[in-house]
Amino acid sequence: MSKYSPLKITLGCLLAVGLAFFSPYALAFGIAPGIMIVPVVICFLMAWSGPASAALATVGVLAMGLRVGGLFFGALCLVTEILPAWGSIQLLRKRVSMPRLVGYSMLLQLSANLLGVILLRLRLGPDMIGYALTLFRQGVEQLPALYVDSILRLQYQMGLFGNASGVDITRAILTVEDRATLLDSWFQYMDAGLRVTLPSSILNSAALSGLIMAALPSWICARRGDTPQVSYMGIHQWNLPVQATKGLLFCLLVSAVLYFMGINESIALVNASLQLANLGFTIQGMASLSRMMRTHGMRPGTRVLALVLLVLLARMVLVALGLVDSLMGPKGLFMDMARKRMDKDNNREDDER
């Protein structure tokens, strides 16, 4: 009996076609929210509806990239979206253990993101952010004036412009001069923000995308009972490795020292370190809380709902819990140091005997 029903294959192919049409925008905005949508969906389709839908998504994404942006954009799609997805799929097929699968998938996506940035820099020049924003502004200015005004009003409601612009944003239709003033302020804000957040976006999108690319297909295959058996660990079984905890703390320490030394470029490093630590300790906090809830007999659905609500509404609670567990938990940094110290003392006593 086939593990992919005709309905799943059909739905998967429809999703693949939709992904192909959406993919140019997914690549343009994929790093900013922290998830590379295309590789995640390709890995999901491979596990859920089979190779036909995953292959269709791959061909569709590549074809759309070539059609929209020519050979360069097609190569960018291939490097940043398609190759890491199929790399993760091959690792899953080889039944790599889940911790290694997660680590390798993160590394694949990080390498793809970095290579994509290198390609953009070679194509757009040293000031690739400024060049890209110039192209983006040209595209915005070609939109209908009423649509541009609505975008600017939304930015104003989010507190972007404040009162510094001197523009009456409440007008039904902005003047050409006022619109240009607000666009200048908006793109100056984006330029400054991207120069600080781009390194952290590259790291975080790779980490989160790689995690989902590994965990979601593994869960689907394990739940279905595929053979050979797929390595899968529920979130209550997860633990941030001690070396990863040391690495995060070291990055935070180094970036803080550079920042207090007054090195301007350190702001981007501080932001990247903080965002990466935030992600790592959030996941550790979710795992720790899931273990607590599981010990008290809470049902899986209730645990998932509680974790989702905390991520959305009180993420810092999870970060704090994850930090404490990473340091002082049963498999935390301090306990690891204590075990090593005890082993060293025991070995010394054996030698003295």
Short mmCIF file of N, CA and C in Angstrom, two decimals, residues 34-36 102-103 105-107 109-110 113 200-214 275-276 279-280 283:
data_model
loop_
_atom_site.label_atom_id
_atom_site.label_comp_id
_atom_site.label_asym_id
_atom_site.label_seq_id
_atom_site.Cartn_x
_atom_site.Cartn_y
_atom_site.Cartn_z
N GLY A 34 12.70 35.50 9.36
CA GLY A 34 13.45 34.46 10.03
C GLY A 34 13.21 33.07 9.53
N ILE A 35 12.39 32.88 8.48
CA ILE A 35 12.14 31.54 7.95
C ILE A 35 12.25 31.58 6.43
N MET A 36 13.07 30.70 5.88
CA MET A 36 13.14 30.54 4.43
C MET A 36 12.02 29.58 4.02
N VAL A 102 19.29 17.96 12.42
CA VAL A 102 19.03 19.36 12.72
C VAL A 102 20.29 20.20 12.52
N GLY A 103 21.40 19.72 13.06
CA GLY A 103 22.66 20.46 12.94
C GLY A 103 23.11 20.62 11.50
N SER A 105 21.22 20.42 8.79
CA SER A 105 20.27 21.24 8.05
C SER A 105 20.51 22.73 8.33
N MET A 106 20.79 23.06 9.59
CA MET A 106 21.12 24.45 9.92
C MET A 106 22.38 24.89 9.18
N LEU A 107 23.39 24.01 9.17
CA LEU A 107 24.65 24.35 8.50
C LEU A 107 24.45 24.51 7.00
N GLN A 109 21.67 25.46 5.45
CA GLN A 109 20.95 26.70 5.17
C GLN A 109 21.82 27.92 5.45
N LEU A 110 22.65 27.86 6.48
CA LEU A 110 23.56 28.97 6.75
C LEU A 110 24.56 29.15 5.61
N ASN A 113 22.70 30.73 2.74
CA ASN A 113 22.46 32.15 2.95
C ASN A 113 23.72 32.97 2.71
N SER A 200 22.31 39.18 11.85
CA SER A 200 21.46 38.37 12.72
C SER A 200 20.36 37.70 11.92
N SER A 201 19.85 38.37 10.87
CA SER A 201 18.81 37.76 10.04
C SER A 201 19.34 36.54 9.31
N ILE A 202 20.58 36.64 8.80
CA ILE A 202 21.18 35.50 8.10
C ILE A 202 21.34 34.31 9.03
N LEU A 203 21.82 34.56 10.25
CA LEU A 203 22.04 33.49 11.22
C LEU A 203 20.71 32.88 11.69
N ASN A 204 19.77 33.76 12.04
CA ASN A 204 18.51 33.27 12.60
C ASN A 204 17.66 32.54 11.57
N SER A 205 17.63 33.06 10.34
CA SER A 205 16.85 32.37 9.32
C SER A 205 17.44 30.99 9.03
N ALA A 206 18.77 30.89 9.05
CA ALA A 206 19.40 29.59 8.84
C ALA A 206 19.09 28.63 9.97
N ALA A 207 19.18 29.12 11.21
CA ALA A 207 18.95 28.25 12.37
C ALA A 207 17.50 27.78 12.43
N LEU A 208 16.56 28.72 12.29
CA LEU A 208 15.15 28.36 12.41
C LEU A 208 14.68 27.53 11.22
N SER A 209 15.12 27.92 10.02
CA SER A 209 14.72 27.16 8.82
C SER A 209 15.29 25.75 8.86
N GLY A 210 16.57 25.64 9.23
CA GLY A 210 17.18 24.32 9.32
C GLY A 210 16.49 23.44 10.34
N LEU A 211 16.09 24.03 11.46
CA LEU A 211 15.38 23.29 12.50
C LEU A 211 14.06 22.74 11.97
N ILE A 212 13.27 23.58 11.30
CA ILE A 212 11.97 23.14 10.78
C ILE A 212 12.14 22.15 9.64
N MET A 213 13.14 22.39 8.76
CA MET A 213 13.40 21.47 7.65
C MET A 213 13.71 20.06 8.14
N ALA A 214 14.29 19.95 9.33
CA ALA A 214 14.64 18.63 9.88
C ALA A 214 13.50 18.06 10.73
N GLN A 275 20.09 37.86 19.12
CA GLN A 275 19.02 37.16 18.43
C GLN A 275 19.26 35.66 18.40
N LEU A 276 20.51 35.25 18.21
CA LEU A 276 20.82 33.82 18.18
C LEU A 276 20.63 33.20 19.57
N LEU A 279 16.93 32.80 20.25
CA LEU A 279 16.35 31.62 19.60
C LEU A 279 16.75 30.34 20.32
N GLY A 280 18.06 30.22 20.64
CA GLY A 280 18.52 29.00 21.29
C GLY A 280 17.88 28.77 22.65
N ILE A 283 14.07 27.85 22.45
CA ILE A 283 13.84 26.43 22.17
C ILE A 283 14.12 25.58 23.40
#
